[in-house]
Tab-separated table of C-alpha atoms in Angstrom:
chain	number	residue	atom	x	y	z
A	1	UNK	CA	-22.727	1.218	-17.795
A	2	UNK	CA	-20.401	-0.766	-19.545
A	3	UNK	CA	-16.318	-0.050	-18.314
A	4	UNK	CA	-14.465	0.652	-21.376
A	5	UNK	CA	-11.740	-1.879	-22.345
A	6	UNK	CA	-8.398	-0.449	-23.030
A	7	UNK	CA	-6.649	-2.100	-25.493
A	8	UNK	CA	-2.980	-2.633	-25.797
A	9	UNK	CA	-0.765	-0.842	-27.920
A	10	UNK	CA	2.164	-2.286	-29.576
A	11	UNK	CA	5.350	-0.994	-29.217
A	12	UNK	CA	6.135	1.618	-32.314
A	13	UNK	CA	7.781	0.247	-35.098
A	14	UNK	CA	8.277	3.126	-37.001
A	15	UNK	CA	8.685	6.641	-37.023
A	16	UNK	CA	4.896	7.299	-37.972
A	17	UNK	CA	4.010	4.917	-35.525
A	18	UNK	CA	5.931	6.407	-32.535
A	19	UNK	CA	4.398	10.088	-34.036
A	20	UNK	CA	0.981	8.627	-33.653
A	21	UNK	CA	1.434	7.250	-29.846
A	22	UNK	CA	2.610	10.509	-28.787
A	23	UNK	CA	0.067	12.435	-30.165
A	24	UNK	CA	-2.092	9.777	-28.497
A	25	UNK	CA	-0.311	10.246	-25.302
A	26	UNK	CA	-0.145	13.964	-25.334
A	27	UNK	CA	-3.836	14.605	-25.651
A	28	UNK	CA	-4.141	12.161	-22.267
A	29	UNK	CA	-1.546	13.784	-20.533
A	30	UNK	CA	-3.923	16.080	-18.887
A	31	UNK	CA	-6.344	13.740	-17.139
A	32	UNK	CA	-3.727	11.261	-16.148
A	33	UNK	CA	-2.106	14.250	-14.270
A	34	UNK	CA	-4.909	15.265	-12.992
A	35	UNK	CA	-5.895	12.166	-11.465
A	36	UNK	CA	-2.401	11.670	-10.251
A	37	UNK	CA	-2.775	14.988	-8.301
A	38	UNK	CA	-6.223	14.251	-7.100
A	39	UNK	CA	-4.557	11.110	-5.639
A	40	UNK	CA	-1.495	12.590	-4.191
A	41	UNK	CA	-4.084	14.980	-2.697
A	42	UNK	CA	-6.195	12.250	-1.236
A	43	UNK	CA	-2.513	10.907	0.425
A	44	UNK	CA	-1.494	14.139	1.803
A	45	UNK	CA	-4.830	14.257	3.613
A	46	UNK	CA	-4.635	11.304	5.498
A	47	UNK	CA	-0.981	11.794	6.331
A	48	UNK	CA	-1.788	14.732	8.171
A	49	UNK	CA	-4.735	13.558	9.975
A	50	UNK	CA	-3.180	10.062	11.160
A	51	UNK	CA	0.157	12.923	12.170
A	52	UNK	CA	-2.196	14.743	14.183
A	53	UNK	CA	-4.041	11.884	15.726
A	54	UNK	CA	-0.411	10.545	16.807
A	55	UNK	CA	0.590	14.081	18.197
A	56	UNK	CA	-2.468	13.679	20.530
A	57	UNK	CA	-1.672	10.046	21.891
A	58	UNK	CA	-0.665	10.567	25.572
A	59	UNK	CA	3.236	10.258	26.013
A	60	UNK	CA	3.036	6.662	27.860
A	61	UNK	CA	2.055	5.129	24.683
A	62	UNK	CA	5.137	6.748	22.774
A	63	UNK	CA	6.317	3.049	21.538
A	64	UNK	CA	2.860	2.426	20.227
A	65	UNK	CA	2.846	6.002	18.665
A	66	UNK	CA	6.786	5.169	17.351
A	67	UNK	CA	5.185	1.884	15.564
A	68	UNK	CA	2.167	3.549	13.840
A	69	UNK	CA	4.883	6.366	12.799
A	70	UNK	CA	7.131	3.811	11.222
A	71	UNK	CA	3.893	2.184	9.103
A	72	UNK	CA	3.264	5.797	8.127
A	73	UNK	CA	6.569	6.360	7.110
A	74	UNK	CA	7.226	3.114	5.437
A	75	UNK	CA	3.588	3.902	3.217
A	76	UNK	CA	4.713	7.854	2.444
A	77	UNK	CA	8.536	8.419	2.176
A	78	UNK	CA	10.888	10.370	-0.011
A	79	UNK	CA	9.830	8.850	-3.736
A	80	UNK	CA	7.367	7.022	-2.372
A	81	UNK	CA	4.819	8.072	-5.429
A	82	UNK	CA	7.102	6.737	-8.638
A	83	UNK	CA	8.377	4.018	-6.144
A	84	UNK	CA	5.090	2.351	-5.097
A	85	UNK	CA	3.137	0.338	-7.896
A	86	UNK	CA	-0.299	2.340	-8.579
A	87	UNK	CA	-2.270	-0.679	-7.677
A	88	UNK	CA	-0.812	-0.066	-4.299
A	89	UNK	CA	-0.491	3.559	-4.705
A	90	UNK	CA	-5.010	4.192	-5.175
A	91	UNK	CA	-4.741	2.183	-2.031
A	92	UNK	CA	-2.662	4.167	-0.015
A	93	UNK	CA	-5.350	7.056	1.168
A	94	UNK	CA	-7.679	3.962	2.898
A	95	UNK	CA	-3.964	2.706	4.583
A	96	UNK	CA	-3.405	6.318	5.988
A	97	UNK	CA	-7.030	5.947	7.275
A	98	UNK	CA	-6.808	2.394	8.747
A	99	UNK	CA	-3.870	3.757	10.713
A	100	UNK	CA	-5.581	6.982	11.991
A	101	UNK	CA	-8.852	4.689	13.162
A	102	UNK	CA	-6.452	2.235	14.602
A	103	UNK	CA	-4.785	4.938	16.520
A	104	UNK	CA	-8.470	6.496	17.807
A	105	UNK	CA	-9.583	2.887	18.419
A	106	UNK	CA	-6.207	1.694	20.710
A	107	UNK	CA	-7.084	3.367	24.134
A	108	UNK	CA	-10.137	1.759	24.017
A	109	UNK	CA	-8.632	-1.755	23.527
A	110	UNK	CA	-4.959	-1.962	23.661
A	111	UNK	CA	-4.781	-5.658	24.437
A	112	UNK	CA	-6.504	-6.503	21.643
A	113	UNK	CA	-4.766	-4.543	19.079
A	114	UNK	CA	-0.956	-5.581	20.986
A	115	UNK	CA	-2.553	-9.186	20.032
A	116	UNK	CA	-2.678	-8.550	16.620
A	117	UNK	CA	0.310	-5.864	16.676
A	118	UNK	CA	2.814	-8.598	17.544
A	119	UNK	CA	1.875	-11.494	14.463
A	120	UNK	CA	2.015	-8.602	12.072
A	121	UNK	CA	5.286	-7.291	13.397
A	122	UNK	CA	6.647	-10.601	12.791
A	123	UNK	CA	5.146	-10.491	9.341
A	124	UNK	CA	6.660	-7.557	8.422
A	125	UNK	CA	10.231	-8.530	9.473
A	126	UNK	CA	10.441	-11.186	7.554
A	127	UNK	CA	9.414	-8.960	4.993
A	128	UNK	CA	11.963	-6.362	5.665
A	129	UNK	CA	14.768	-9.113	5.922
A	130	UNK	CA	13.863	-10.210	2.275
A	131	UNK	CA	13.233	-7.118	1.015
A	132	UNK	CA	16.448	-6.039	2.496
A	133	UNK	CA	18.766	-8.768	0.775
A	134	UNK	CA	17.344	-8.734	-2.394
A	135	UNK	CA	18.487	-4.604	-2.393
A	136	UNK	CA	21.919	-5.926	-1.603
A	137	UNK	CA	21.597	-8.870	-4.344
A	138	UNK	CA	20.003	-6.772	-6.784
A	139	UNK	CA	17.637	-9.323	-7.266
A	140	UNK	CA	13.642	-7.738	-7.675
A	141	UNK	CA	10.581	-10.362	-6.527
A	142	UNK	CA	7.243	-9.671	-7.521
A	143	UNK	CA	5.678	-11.746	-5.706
A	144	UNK	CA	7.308	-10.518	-2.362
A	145	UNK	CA	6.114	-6.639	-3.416
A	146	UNK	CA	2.768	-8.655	-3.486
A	147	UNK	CA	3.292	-9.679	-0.092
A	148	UNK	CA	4.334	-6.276	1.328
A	149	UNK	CA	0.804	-5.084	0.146
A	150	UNK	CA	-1.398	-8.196	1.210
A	151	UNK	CA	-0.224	-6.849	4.587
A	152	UNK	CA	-1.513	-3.832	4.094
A	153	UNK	CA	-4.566	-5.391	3.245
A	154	UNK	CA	-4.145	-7.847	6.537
A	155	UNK	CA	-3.955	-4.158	8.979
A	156	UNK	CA	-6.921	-2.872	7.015
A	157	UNK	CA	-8.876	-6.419	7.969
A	158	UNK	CA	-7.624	-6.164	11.715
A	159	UNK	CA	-7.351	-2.835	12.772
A	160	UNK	CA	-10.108	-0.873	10.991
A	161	UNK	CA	-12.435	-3.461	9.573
A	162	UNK	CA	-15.167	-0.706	8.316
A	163	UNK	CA	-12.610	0.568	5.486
A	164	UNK	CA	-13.140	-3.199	4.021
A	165	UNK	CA	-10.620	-4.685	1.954
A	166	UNK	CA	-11.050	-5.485	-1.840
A	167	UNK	CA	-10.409	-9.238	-1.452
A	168	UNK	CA	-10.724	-11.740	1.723
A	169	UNK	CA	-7.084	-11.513	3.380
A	170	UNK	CA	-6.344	-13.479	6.576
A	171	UNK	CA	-3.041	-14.379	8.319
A	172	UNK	CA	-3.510	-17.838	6.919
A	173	UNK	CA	-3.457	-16.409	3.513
A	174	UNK	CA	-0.256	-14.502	4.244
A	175	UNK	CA	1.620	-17.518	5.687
A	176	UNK	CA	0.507	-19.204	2.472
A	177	UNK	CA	1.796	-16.643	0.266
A	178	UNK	CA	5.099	-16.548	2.593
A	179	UNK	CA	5.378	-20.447	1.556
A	180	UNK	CA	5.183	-19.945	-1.858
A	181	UNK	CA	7.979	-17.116	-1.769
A	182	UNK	CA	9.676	-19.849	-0.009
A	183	UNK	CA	9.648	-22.062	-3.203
């Protein structure tokens, strides 16, 4: 089956014009809600199961149980569906899963997954740190919102390796795409 190409519309010129694309865009309306909600439904899903799965770690792991909380948090948060680019947002049901297998998976093998835990902390600062003073410059970077989900990605490759990734991500290929933010 062939996928059907979706050609662009120009922008409305004229009133018929802009009559036309709304007709257009009211008789879509429907499905495009729909599949929103069927994805918001997929989210809320794995929310609650990685929640519950964190509710059960034992309380001497509370700082690992704080982190995973904080990744949860920083994927689903106040706004987070308008706020988060849909090619990051169909992703975010297999993120909510990566965590939940990563917290089943750490009493088994806690040194291993500190190991990893620690380079991608320091990933995600430097992210943070960016991300925080362009909010203060009012400056936007595409290609650093690209790097905030490559990391998703990079947890996905480390921590629960069975939910795949769509393309080969590595921490090489994160310190490369930190060097070319650096530019």
């Amino acid at each position: 089956m062939r996928p059907r190409v979706r050609r662009r519309r120009s922008p409305a010129r004229d009133e018929r014009a802009f009559a036309e694309q709304v007709k257009r865009a009211r008789t879509r309306l429907p499905a495009v809600a729909e599949g929103a909600f069927r994805l918001l439904a997929a989210i809320a899903v794995e929310y609650q199961a990685v929640t519950q799965r964190l509710g059960t770690l034992p309380s001497a792991h509370g700082r690992f149980a704080a982190d995973l909380k904080a990744q949860r948090d920083a994927l689903v948060h106040p706004g987070f569906f308008a706020g988060t680019p849909w090619s990051a947002l169909q992703h975010l049901p297999r993120y909510l899963k990566a965590l939940d297998r990563r917290a089943a998976k750490y009493l088994e093998r806690p040194d291993r997954d500190a190991r990893h835990a620690a380079a991608v902390a320091g990933l995600w600062q430097r992210y943070r740190e960016r991300a925080e003073r362009n909010r203060i410059a009012g400056r936007a970077e595409p290609a650093l919102t690209e790097f905030r989900w490559l990391l998703e990605e990079l947890k996905v490759s480390l921590f629960a390796q069975e939910l795949r990734t769509p393309y080969p991500v590595s921490y090489k290929r994160l310190e490369r795409a930190w060097a070319d933010l650096a530019r």
